[in-house]
């Protein structure tokens, strides 16, 4: 399938935005990161806005996008609802933090709402791609791969911002390590699904050239094999293991300077890995039907 770079960037940026805001909720529950909460909320919204700009480049006629909002079962409708609710919660979070005595405290219930809407946003945007006609896409692990990217990128980004703002950064240690570990597991699991995806087409006997019945319309096995470098080097090693190692080392050292360096590396590696995984995702977006 042709690579859809606007959508690759959209899903990556949405995961990043959701990860940052979700980690803010975790920090708020711990009463930490008060100097950084407002900046992190702005950063999360900027990332979400950038994702919106990216997705518009996917549309040849952007004005027709409103035609897709006609039914609640439409993936684009569900994405829009999740994004609108996310923005409303983010604005409320920012206002509450700004009006607090220290400029960074929000009620516990708002912290939980921030975590919940972050998970929902990432999951809903990923769920839009699940369809039975494309076996590699039709997996709950595809959804978890986006949630996992949020778990990698969010805490690492927050740690860098906290370190730069002079907040106590040690509170980000456990969320960053746990988040990167969860993200690594989700990434590796879905990478395995993509790598084995060629086998999903072997049982579909009608996916062959009707004039040459022994010739497949697409060589699924060869396509799947070609994803190995992207999946295991790009997505798993660079995008999952590097952030995990960086977060473990930064937590062990514990000081702000180390978090700035290792956290930044974790963020960059996480973004690269997320993009590699989505590239492989589109490369394996083969349909079981001859007619698209």
PDB file of C-alpha atoms in Angstrom:
ATOM      1  CA  UNK A   1       0.000   0.000   0.000  1.00  0.00           C
ATOM      2  CA  UNK A   2       1.194   3.526  -0.761  1.00  0.00           C
ATOM      3  CA  UNK A   3       2.700   5.335   2.210  1.00  0.00           C
ATOM      4  CA  UNK A   4       0.404   8.005   3.634  1.00  0.00           C
ATOM      5  CA  UNK A   5       2.914  10.377   5.232  1.00  0.00           C
ATOM      6  CA  UNK A   6       0.301  12.873   6.498  1.00  0.00           C
ATOM      7  CA  UNK A   7      -1.407  10.051   8.408  1.00  0.00           C
ATOM      8  CA  UNK A   8       1.910   8.639   9.621  1.00  0.00           C
ATOM      9  CA  UNK A   9       2.734  12.050  11.101  1.00  0.00           C
ATOM     10  CA  UNK A  10      -0.830  12.480  12.380  1.00  0.00           C
ATOM     11  CA  UNK A  11      -0.841   9.262  14.405  1.00  0.00           C
ATOM     12  CA  UNK A  12       2.677   9.886  15.724  1.00  0.00           C
ATOM     13  CA  UNK A  13       1.889  13.434  16.835  1.00  0.00           C
ATOM     14  CA  UNK A  14      -1.459  12.401  18.377  1.00  0.00           C
ATOM     15  CA  UNK A  15       0.307   9.708  20.399  1.00  0.00           C
ATOM     16  CA  UNK A  16       2.946  12.232  21.498  1.00  0.00           C
ATOM     17  CA  UNK A  17       0.306  14.788  22.487  1.00  0.00           C
ATOM     18  CA  UNK A  18      -1.737  12.229  24.410  1.00  0.00           C
ATOM     19  CA  UNK A  19       1.378  10.904  26.130  1.00  0.00           C
ATOM     20  CA  UNK A  20       2.403  14.343  27.370  1.00  0.00           C
ATOM     21  CA  UNK A  21      -1.047  15.195  28.693  1.00  0.00           C
ATOM     22  CA  UNK A  22      -1.514  11.791  30.272  1.00  0.00           C
ATOM     23  CA  UNK A  23       1.814  12.102  32.065  1.00  0.00           C
ATOM     24  CA  UNK A  24       0.713  15.528  33.284  1.00  0.00           C
ATOM     25  CA  UNK A  25      -2.191  13.815  34.975  1.00  0.00           C
ATOM     26  CA  UNK A  26       0.192  11.388  36.667  1.00  0.00           C
ATOM     27  CA  UNK A  27       2.353  14.287  37.854  1.00  0.00           C
ATOM     28  CA  UNK A  28      -0.708  16.143  39.109  1.00  0.00           C
ATOM     29  CA  UNK A  29      -1.768  13.130  41.156  1.00  0.00           C
ATOM     30  CA  UNK A  30       1.664  13.156  42.777  1.00  0.00           C
ATOM     31  CA  UNK A  31       1.532  16.916  43.334  1.00  0.00           C
ATOM     32  CA  UNK A  32       4.666  17.309  41.227  1.00  0.00           C
ATOM     33  CA  UNK A  33       5.825  19.342  38.233  1.00  0.00           C
ATOM     34  CA  UNK A  34       3.901  22.444  39.260  1.00  0.00           C
ATOM     35  CA  UNK A  35       6.245  24.863  37.493  1.00  0.00           C
ATOM     36  CA  UNK A  36       5.821  22.935  34.250  1.00  0.00           C
ATOM     37  CA  UNK A  37       2.130  22.061  34.120  1.00  0.00           C
ATOM     38  CA  UNK A  38       1.031  25.090  32.112  1.00  0.00           C
ATOM     39  CA  UNK A  39       3.875  24.756  29.613  1.00  0.00           C
ATOM     40  CA  UNK A  40       3.224  21.029  29.205  1.00  0.00           C
ATOM     41  CA  UNK A  41      -0.462  21.675  28.491  1.00  0.00           C
ATOM     42  CA  UNK A  42       0.466  24.193  25.803  1.00  0.00           C
ATOM     43  CA  UNK A  43       3.002  21.736  24.347  1.00  0.00           C
ATOM     44  CA  UNK A  44       0.414  18.972  24.248  1.00  0.00           C
ATOM     45  CA  UNK A  45      -2.059  21.204  22.417  1.00  0.00           C
ATOM     46  CA  UNK A  46       0.622  22.384  19.971  1.00  0.00           C
ATOM     47  CA  UNK A  47       1.456  18.768  19.118  1.00  0.00           C
ATOM     48  CA  UNK A  48      -2.239  18.036  18.602  1.00  0.00           C
ATOM     49  CA  UNK A  49      -2.615  21.113  16.383  1.00  0.00           C
ATOM     50  CA  UNK A  50       0.414  20.001  14.358  1.00  0.00           C
ATOM     51  CA  UNK A  51      -1.224  16.606  13.886  1.00  0.00           C
ATOM     52  CA  UNK A  52      -4.314  18.375  12.577  1.00  0.00           C
ATOM     53  CA  UNK A  53      -2.235  20.325  10.066  1.00  0.00           C
ATOM     54  CA  UNK A  54      -0.546  17.109   8.954  1.00  0.00           C
ATOM     55  CA  UNK A  55      -3.802  15.267   8.368  1.00  0.00           C
ATOM     56  CA  UNK A  56      -5.124  18.034   6.103  1.00  0.00           C
ATOM     57  CA  UNK A  57      -2.343  17.259   3.614  1.00  0.00           C
ATOM     58  CA  UNK A  58      -3.946  13.839   3.232  1.00  0.00           C
ATOM     59  CA  UNK A  59      -7.042  15.441   1.721  1.00  0.00           C
ATOM     60  CA  UNK A  60      -7.259  16.495  -1.904  1.00  0.00           C
ATOM     61  CA  UNK A  61     -10.494  18.322  -1.150  1.00  0.00           C
ATOM     62  CA  UNK A  62     -10.301  19.334   2.505  1.00  0.00           C
ATOM     63  CA  UNK A  63     -13.665  21.072   2.355  1.00  0.00           C
ATOM     64  CA  UNK A  64     -15.299  17.668   1.854  1.00  0.00           C
ATOM     65  CA  UNK A  65     -14.051  16.411   5.198  1.00  0.00           C
ATOM     66  CA  UNK A  66     -17.373  17.427   6.730  1.00  0.00           C
ATOM     67  CA  UNK A  67     -19.083  14.776   4.610  1.00  0.00           C
ATOM     68  CA  UNK A  68     -17.344  12.180   6.750  1.00  0.00           C
ATOM     69  CA  UNK A  69     -18.966  13.334   9.963  1.00  0.00           C
ATOM     70  CA  UNK A  70     -22.367  11.956   9.125  1.00  0.00           C
ATOM     71  CA  UNK A  71     -22.434   8.903  11.372  1.00  0.00           C
ATOM     72  CA  UNK A  72     -21.160   8.036  14.818  1.00  0.00           C
ATOM     73  CA  UNK A  73     -19.707   4.730  13.604  1.00  0.00           C
ATOM     74  CA  UNK A  74     -17.393   6.598  11.226  1.00  0.00           C
ATOM     75  CA  UNK A  75     -13.778   6.523  12.403  1.00  0.00           C
ATOM     76  CA  UNK A  76     -13.222  10.153  11.464  1.00  0.00           C
ATOM     77  CA  UNK A  77     -16.299  11.159  13.495  1.00  0.00           C
ATOM     78  CA  UNK A  78     -15.032   9.297  16.536  1.00  0.00           C
ATOM     79  CA  UNK A  79     -11.610  10.906  16.126  1.00  0.00           C
ATOM     80  CA  UNK A  80     -13.173  14.374  15.940  1.00  0.00           C
ATOM     81  CA  UNK A  81     -15.238  13.764  19.087  1.00  0.00           C
ATOM     82  CA  UNK A  82     -12.188  12.492  20.980  1.00  0.00           C
ATOM     83  CA  UNK A  83     -10.082  15.454  19.838  1.00  0.00           C
ATOM     84  CA  UNK A  84     -12.746  18.022  20.795  1.00  0.00           C
ATOM     85  CA  UNK A  85     -13.202  16.459  24.239  1.00  0.00           C
ATOM     86  CA  UNK A  86      -9.415  16.303  24.662  1.00  0.00           C
ATOM     87  CA  UNK A  87      -9.064  20.018  23.854  1.00  0.00           C
ATOM     88  CA  UNK A  88     -11.882  20.951  26.235  1.00  0.00           C
ATOM     89  CA  UNK A  89     -10.259  18.951  29.043  1.00  0.00           C
ATOM     90  CA  UNK A  90      -6.823  20.417  28.263  1.00  0.00           C
ATOM     91  CA  UNK A  91      -8.195  23.983  28.380  1.00  0.00           C
ATOM     92  CA  UNK A  92      -9.967  23.273  31.678  1.00  0.00           C
ATOM     93  CA  UNK A  93      -6.768  21.711  33.053  1.00  0.00           C
ATOM     94  CA  UNK A  94      -4.749  24.774  32.022  1.00  0.00           C
ATOM     95  CA  UNK A  95      -7.247  27.215  33.546  1.00  0.00           C
ATOM     96  CA  UNK A  96      -7.394  25.305  36.835  1.00  0.00           C
ATOM     97  CA  UNK A  97      -3.610  25.137  37.033  1.00  0.00           C
ATOM     98  CA  UNK A  98      -3.237  28.826  36.220  1.00  0.00           C
ATOM     99  CA  UNK A  99      -5.809  29.894  38.816  1.00  0.00           C
ATOM    100  CA  UNK A 100      -4.276  27.777  41.568  1.00  0.00           C
ATOM    101  CA  UNK A 101      -2.140  29.437  44.242  1.00  0.00           C
ATOM    102  CA  UNK A 102       1.087  27.890  42.955  1.00  0.00           C
ATOM    103  CA  UNK A 103       0.196  27.964  39.265  1.00  0.00           C
ATOM    104  CA  UNK A 104       0.386  24.215  38.819  1.00  0.00           C
ATOM    105  CA  UNK A 105      -2.111  22.402  41.022  1.00  0.00           C
ATOM    106  CA  UNK A 106      -5.322  20.843  39.730  1.00  0.00           C
ATOM    107  CA  UNK A 107      -7.943  18.757  41.546  1.00  0.00           C
ATOM    108  CA  UNK A 108      -7.318  15.010  41.685  1.00  0.00           C
ATOM    109  CA  UNK A 109     -10.427  14.321  39.642  1.00  0.00           C
ATOM    110  CA  UNK A 110      -9.123  16.544  36.851  1.00  0.00           C
ATOM    111  CA  UNK A 111      -5.835  14.651  36.886  1.00  0.00           C
ATOM    112  CA  UNK A 112      -7.724  11.370  36.405  1.00  0.00           C
ATOM    113  CA  UNK A 113      -9.808  12.910  33.616  1.00  0.00           C
ATOM    114  CA  UNK A 114      -6.591  14.008  31.861  1.00  0.00           C
ATOM    115  CA  UNK A 115      -5.202  10.479  32.039  1.00  0.00           C
ATOM    116  CA  UNK A 116      -8.462   8.937  30.832  1.00  0.00           C
ATOM    117  CA  UNK A 117      -8.980  11.248  27.839  1.00  0.00           C
ATOM    118  CA  UNK A 118      -5.350  10.783  26.801  1.00  0.00           C
ATOM    119  CA  UNK A 119      -5.771   7.010  26.653  1.00  0.00           C
ATOM    120  CA  UNK A 120      -9.105   7.389  24.850  1.00  0.00           C
ATOM    121  CA  UNK A 121      -7.679   9.769  22.241  1.00  0.00           C
ATOM    122  CA  UNK A 122      -4.764   7.503  21.372  1.00  0.00           C
ATOM    123  CA  UNK A 123      -6.974   4.404  21.281  1.00  0.00           C
ATOM    124  CA  UNK A 124      -9.733   5.998  19.189  1.00  0.00           C
ATOM    125  CA  UNK A 125      -7.305   7.361  16.591  1.00  0.00           C
ATOM    126  CA  UNK A 126      -5.648   3.952  16.306  1.00  0.00           C
ATOM    127  CA  UNK A 127      -8.974   2.091  16.195  1.00  0.00           C
ATOM    128  CA  UNK A 128      -9.963   4.012  13.054  1.00  0.00           C
ATOM    129  CA  UNK A 129      -7.503   1.916  11.075  1.00  0.00           C
ATOM    130  CA  UNK A 130      -8.828  -1.479  12.158  1.00  0.00           C
ATOM    131  CA  UNK A 131     -10.631  -3.180   9.287  1.00  0.00           C
ATOM    132  CA  UNK A 132     -11.208  -6.805   8.467  1.00  0.00           C
ATOM    133  CA  UNK A 133     -10.203  -6.319   4.829  1.00  0.00           C
ATOM    134  CA  UNK A 134      -6.610  -5.592   5.892  1.00  0.00           C
ATOM    135  CA  UNK A 135      -5.554  -8.442   8.200  1.00  0.00           C
ATOM    136  CA  UNK A 136      -2.384  -6.824   9.563  1.00  0.00           C
ATOM    137  CA  UNK A 137      -4.330  -3.728  10.566  1.00  0.00           C
ATOM    138  CA  UNK A 138      -7.173  -5.659  12.153  1.00  0.00           C
ATOM    139  CA  UNK A 139      -5.476  -6.320  15.491  1.00  0.00           C
ATOM    140  CA  UNK A 140      -5.916  -4.917  18.976  1.00  0.00           C
ATOM    141  CA  UNK A 141      -2.122  -4.767  19.095  1.00  0.00           C
ATOM    142  CA  UNK A 142      -2.290  -2.046  16.447  1.00  0.00           C
ATOM    143  CA  UNK A 143      -4.277   0.048  18.921  1.00  0.00           C
ATOM    144  CA  UNK A 144      -1.869  -0.804  21.730  1.00  0.00           C
ATOM    145  CA  UNK A 145       1.085   0.200  19.536  1.00  0.00           C
ATOM    146  CA  UNK A 146      -0.203   3.798  19.437  1.00  0.00           C
ATOM    147  CA  UNK A 147      -0.971   3.788  23.150  1.00  0.00           C
ATOM    148  CA  UNK A 148       2.519   2.360  23.668  1.00  0.00           C
ATOM    149  CA  UNK A 149       4.073   5.177  21.645  1.00  0.00           C
ATOM    150  CA  UNK A 150       2.273   7.633  23.921  1.00  0.00           C
ATOM    151  CA  UNK A 151       3.686   5.825  26.955  1.00  0.00           C
ATOM    152  CA  UNK A 152       7.208   6.181  25.570  1.00  0.00           C
ATOM    153  CA  UNK A 153       7.045   9.772  24.353  1.00  0.00           C
ATOM    154  CA  UNK A 154       4.938  11.380  27.089  1.00  0.00           C
ATOM    155  CA  UNK A 155       6.985  10.742  30.245  1.00  0.00           C
ATOM    156  CA  UNK A 156      10.315  11.334  28.479  1.00  0.00           C
ATOM    157  CA  UNK A 157       9.095  14.684  27.138  1.00  0.00           C
ATOM    158  CA  UNK A 158       7.756  15.675  30.540  1.00  0.00           C
ATOM    159  CA  UNK A 159      11.070  14.781  32.154  1.00  0.00           C
ATOM    160  CA  UNK A 160      12.971  17.037  29.746  1.00  0.00           C
ATOM    161  CA  UNK A 161      10.566  19.942  30.376  1.00  0.00           C
ATOM    162  CA  UNK A 162      10.683  19.479  34.158  1.00  0.00           C
ATOM    163  CA  UNK A 163      14.472  19.436  34.082  1.00  0.00           C
ATOM    164  CA  UNK A 164      14.564  22.572  31.925  1.00  0.00           C
ATOM    165  CA  UNK A 165      12.070  24.419  34.150  1.00  0.00           C
ATOM    166  CA  UNK A 166      13.854  23.558  37.379  1.00  0.00           C
ATOM    167  CA  UNK A 167      11.159  21.235  38.709  1.00  0.00           C
ATOM    168  CA  UNK A 168      12.105  18.144  40.695  1.00  0.00           C
ATOM    169  CA  UNK A 169      12.575  15.638  37.883  1.00  0.00           C
ATOM    170  CA  UNK A 170      13.038  12.494  39.951  1.00  0.00           C
ATOM    171  CA  UNK A 171       9.267  12.085  40.120  1.00  0.00           C
ATOM    172  CA  UNK A 172       9.324  11.354  36.368  1.00  0.00           C
ATOM    173  CA  UNK A 173      11.722   8.454  36.841  1.00  0.00           C
ATOM    174  CA  UNK A 174       9.230   5.696  37.560  1.00  0.00           C
ATOM    175  CA  UNK A 175       6.589   6.853  35.010  1.00  0.00           C
ATOM    176  CA  UNK A 176       9.295   7.127  32.339  1.00  0.00           C
ATOM    177  CA  UNK A 177      10.711   3.662  33.006  1.00  0.00           C
ATOM    178  CA  UNK A 178       7.300   1.995  33.309  1.00  0.00           C
ATOM    179  CA  UNK A 179       5.950   3.888  30.289  1.00  0.00           C
ATOM    180  CA  UNK A 180       8.911   3.018  28.094  1.00  0.00           C
ATOM    181  CA  UNK A 181       8.734  -0.625  29.201  1.00  0.00           C
ATOM    182  CA  UNK A 182       5.013  -0.797  28.362  1.00  0.00           C
ATOM    183  CA  UNK A 183       5.661   0.955  25.065  1.00  0.00           C
ATOM    184  CA  UNK A 184       8.512  -1.399  24.204  1.00  0.00           C
ATOM    185  CA  UNK A 185       6.320  -4.434  24.876  1.00  0.00           C
ATOM    186  CA  UNK A 186       3.468  -3.059  22.754  1.00  0.00           C
ATOM    187  CA  UNK A 187       5.838  -2.118  19.929  1.00  0.00           C
ATOM    188  CA  UNK A 188       7.580  -5.500  19.867  1.00  0.00           C
ATOM    189  CA  UNK A 189       4.261  -7.359  19.979  1.00  0.00           C
ATOM    190  CA  UNK A 190       2.800  -5.458  17.049  1.00  0.00           C
ATOM    191  CA  UNK A 191       6.081  -5.680  15.131  1.00  0.00           C
ATOM    192  CA  UNK A 192       5.771  -9.457  15.403  1.00  0.00           C
ATOM    193  CA  UNK A 193       2.189  -9.277  14.094  1.00  0.00           C
ATOM    194  CA  UNK A 194       3.346  -7.235  11.088  1.00  0.00           C
ATOM    195  CA  UNK A 195       6.314  -9.522  10.447  1.00  0.00           C
ATOM    196  CA  UNK A 196       4.083 -12.588  10.448  1.00  0.00           C
ATOM    197  CA  UNK A 197       1.400 -10.784   8.489  1.00  0.00           C
ATOM    198  CA  UNK A 198       2.272 -12.445   5.205  1.00  0.00           C
ATOM    199  CA  UNK A 199       0.759 -15.663   6.491  1.00  0.00           C
ATOM    200  CA  UNK A 200      -2.613 -13.984   6.944  1.00  0.00           C
ATOM    201  CA  UNK A 201      -3.068 -13.897   3.170  1.00  0.00           C
ATOM    202  CA  UNK A 202      -2.148 -17.495   2.374  1.00  0.00           C
ATOM    203  CA  UNK A 203      -5.591 -18.775   3.330  1.00  0.00           C
ATOM    204  CA  UNK A 204      -7.388 -16.339   1.043  1.00  0.00           C
ATOM    205  CA  UNK A 205      -7.613 -18.319  -2.166  1.00  0.00           C
ATOM    206  CA  UNK A 206      -9.302 -15.648  -4.265  1.00  0.00           C
ATOM    207  CA  UNK A 207      -6.538 -13.084  -3.897  1.00  0.00           C
ATOM    208  CA  UNK A 208      -4.984 -14.130  -7.199  1.00  0.00           C
ATOM    209  CA  UNK A 209      -4.910 -12.845 -10.749  1.00  0.00           C
ATOM    210  CA  UNK A 210      -8.160 -14.156 -12.297  1.00  0.00           C
ATOM    211  CA  UNK A 211      -6.447 -14.636 -15.682  1.00  0.00           C
ATOM    212  CA  UNK A 212      -3.448 -16.458 -14.167  1.00  0.00           C
ATOM    213  CA  UNK A 213      -4.883 -18.394 -11.187  1.00  0.00           C
ATOM    214  CA  UNK A 214      -1.480 -19.433  -9.821  1.00  0.00           C
ATOM    215  CA  UNK A 215      -0.087 -15.893  -9.723  1.00  0.00           C
ATOM    216  CA  UNK A 216      -0.820 -13.843  -6.624  1.00  0.00           C
ATOM    217  CA  UNK A 217      -1.913 -10.236  -7.063  1.00  0.00           C
ATOM    218  CA  UNK A 218       0.516  -9.172  -4.333  1.00  0.00           C
ATOM    219  CA  UNK A 219       3.465 -11.051  -2.874  1.00  0.00           C
ATOM    220  CA  UNK A 220       2.499 -10.770   0.782  1.00  0.00           C
ATOM    221  CA  UNK A 221       5.313 -12.982   2.054  1.00  0.00           C
ATOM    222  CA  UNK A 222       8.003 -10.944   0.302  1.00  0.00           C
ATOM    223  CA  UNK A 223       6.418  -7.689   1.446  1.00  0.00           C
ATOM    224  CA  UNK A 224       6.359  -8.909   5.048  1.00  0.00           C
ATOM    225  CA  UNK A 225       9.983 -10.058   4.883  1.00  0.00           C
ATOM    226  CA  UNK A 226      11.035  -6.650   3.585  1.00  0.00           C
ATOM    227  CA  UNK A 227       9.738  -4.953   6.727  1.00  0.00           C
ATOM    228  CA  UNK A 228      12.308  -6.604   9.022  1.00  0.00           C
ATOM    229  CA  UNK A 229      14.812  -3.703   9.113  1.00  0.00           C
ATOM    230  CA  UNK A 230      12.070  -1.130   9.760  1.00  0.00           C
ATOM    231  CA  UNK A 231      10.437  -3.255  12.434  1.00  0.00           C
ATOM    232  CA  UNK A 232      13.313  -4.728  14.403  1.00  0.00           C
ATOM    233  CA  UNK A 233      16.011  -2.098  13.931  1.00  0.00           C
ATOM    234  CA  UNK A 234      13.893   1.019  13.541  1.00  0.00           C
ATOM    235  CA  UNK A 235      10.784   0.390  15.652  1.00  0.00           C
ATOM    236  CA  UNK A 236      12.024  -2.054  18.286  1.00  0.00           C
ATOM    237  CA  UNK A 237      15.728  -1.282  18.790  1.00  0.00           C
ATOM    238  CA  UNK A 238      15.718   2.465  18.136  1.00  0.00           C
ATOM    239  CA  UNK A 239      12.111   3.269  18.988  1.00  0.00           C
ATOM    240  CA  UNK A 240      11.591   0.998  22.000  1.00  0.00           C
ATOM    241  CA  UNK A 241      14.823  -0.287  23.511  1.00  0.00           C
ATOM    242  CA  UNK A 242      16.805   2.963  23.252  1.00  0.00           C
ATOM    243  CA  UNK A 243      14.166   5.002  25.146  1.00  0.00           C
ATOM    244  CA  UNK A 244      13.891   2.261  27.773  1.00  0.00           C
ATOM    245  CA  UNK A 245      17.660   2.181  28.338  1.00  0.00           C
ATOM    246  CA  UNK A 246      17.844   5.992  28.410  1.00  0.00           C
ATOM    247  CA  UNK A 247      15.074   6.246  31.004  1.00  0.00           C
ATOM    248  CA  UNK A 248      16.589   3.530  33.179  1.00  0.00           C
ATOM    249  CA  UNK A 249      20.015   5.216  33.107  1.00  0.00           C
ATOM    250  CA  UNK A 250      18.544   8.685  33.721  1.00  0.00           C
ATOM    251  CA  UNK A 251      16.521   7.439  36.674  1.00  0.00           C
ATOM    252  CA  UNK A 252      19.617   5.777  38.098  1.00  0.00           C
ATOM    253  CA  UNK A 253      21.610   9.030  37.852  1.00  0.00           C
ATOM    254  CA  UNK A 254      18.637  11.169  38.835  1.00  0.00           C
ATOM    255  CA  UNK A 255      19.923  14.705  38.190  1.00  0.00           C
ATOM    256  CA  UNK A 256      18.390  17.254  35.838  1.00  0.00           C
ATOM    257  CA  UNK A 257      21.345  17.458  33.454  1.00  0.00           C
ATOM    258  CA  UNK A 258      21.232  13.720  32.814  1.00  0.00           C
ATOM    259  CA  UNK A 259      17.474  13.811  32.263  1.00  0.00           C
ATOM    260  CA  UNK A 260      17.847  16.636  29.750  1.00  0.00           C
ATOM    261  CA  UNK A 261      20.328  14.623  27.698  1.00  0.00           C
ATOM    262  CA  UNK A 262      18.936  11.096  28.057  1.00  0.00           C
ATOM    263  CA  UNK A 263      15.315  12.283  27.962  1.00  0.00           C
ATOM    264  CA  UNK A 264      15.910  14.144  24.711  1.00  0.00           C
ATOM    265  CA  UNK A 265      17.522  11.065  23.173  1.00  0.00           C
ATOM    266  CA  UNK A 266      14.569   8.962  24.341  1.00  0.00           C
ATOM    267  CA  UNK A 267      12.104  11.374  22.732  1.00  0.00           C
ATOM    268  CA  UNK A 268      13.947  11.520  19.409  1.00  0.00           C
ATOM    269  CA  UNK A 269      14.383   7.745  19.323  1.00  0.00           C
ATOM    270  CA  UNK A 270      10.717   7.247  20.246  1.00  0.00           C
ATOM    271  CA  UNK A 271       9.549   9.493  17.407  1.00  0.00           C
ATOM    272  CA  UNK A 272      11.818   7.719  14.906  1.00  0.00           C
ATOM    273  CA  UNK A 273      10.608   4.336  16.097  1.00  0.00           C
ATOM    274  CA  UNK A 274       6.941   5.322  15.926  1.00  0.00           C
ATOM    275  CA  UNK A 275       7.396   6.532  12.349  1.00  0.00           C
ATOM    276  CA  UNK A 276       9.230   3.338  11.359  1.00  0.00           C
ATOM    277  CA  UNK A 277       6.415   1.227  12.797  1.00  0.00           C
ATOM    278  CA  UNK A 278       3.770   3.207  10.909  1.00  0.00           C
ATOM    279  CA  UNK A 279       5.740   2.955   7.663  1.00  0.00           C
ATOM    280  CA  UNK A 280       5.816  -0.833   8.028  1.00  0.00           C
ATOM    281  CA  UNK A 281       2.132  -0.669   8.964  1.00  0.00           C
ATOM    282  CA  UNK A 282       1.276   0.975   5.645  1.00  0.00           C
ATOM    283  CA  UNK A 283       3.601  -1.254   3.655  1.00  0.00           C
ATOM    284  CA  UNK A 284       1.694  -4.252   5.002  1.00  0.00           C
ATOM    285  CA  UNK A 285      -1.713  -2.665   4.451  1.00  0.00           C
ATOM    286  CA  UNK A 286      -2.561  -5.226   1.794  1.00  0.00           C
ATOM    287  CA  UNK A 287      -6.219  -5.953   1.179  1.00  0.00           C
ATOM    288  CA  UNK A 288      -7.670  -9.444   0.875  1.00  0.00           C
ATOM    289  CA  UNK A 289      -9.892  -8.174  -1.921  1.00  0.00           C
ATOM    290  CA  UNK A 290      -8.901  -7.711  -5.540  1.00  0.00           C
ATOM    291  CA  UNK A 291     -11.053  -4.613  -5.872  1.00  0.00           C
ATOM    292  CA  UNK A 292     -10.158  -1.707  -3.637  1.00  0.00           C
TER     293      UNK A 292
END
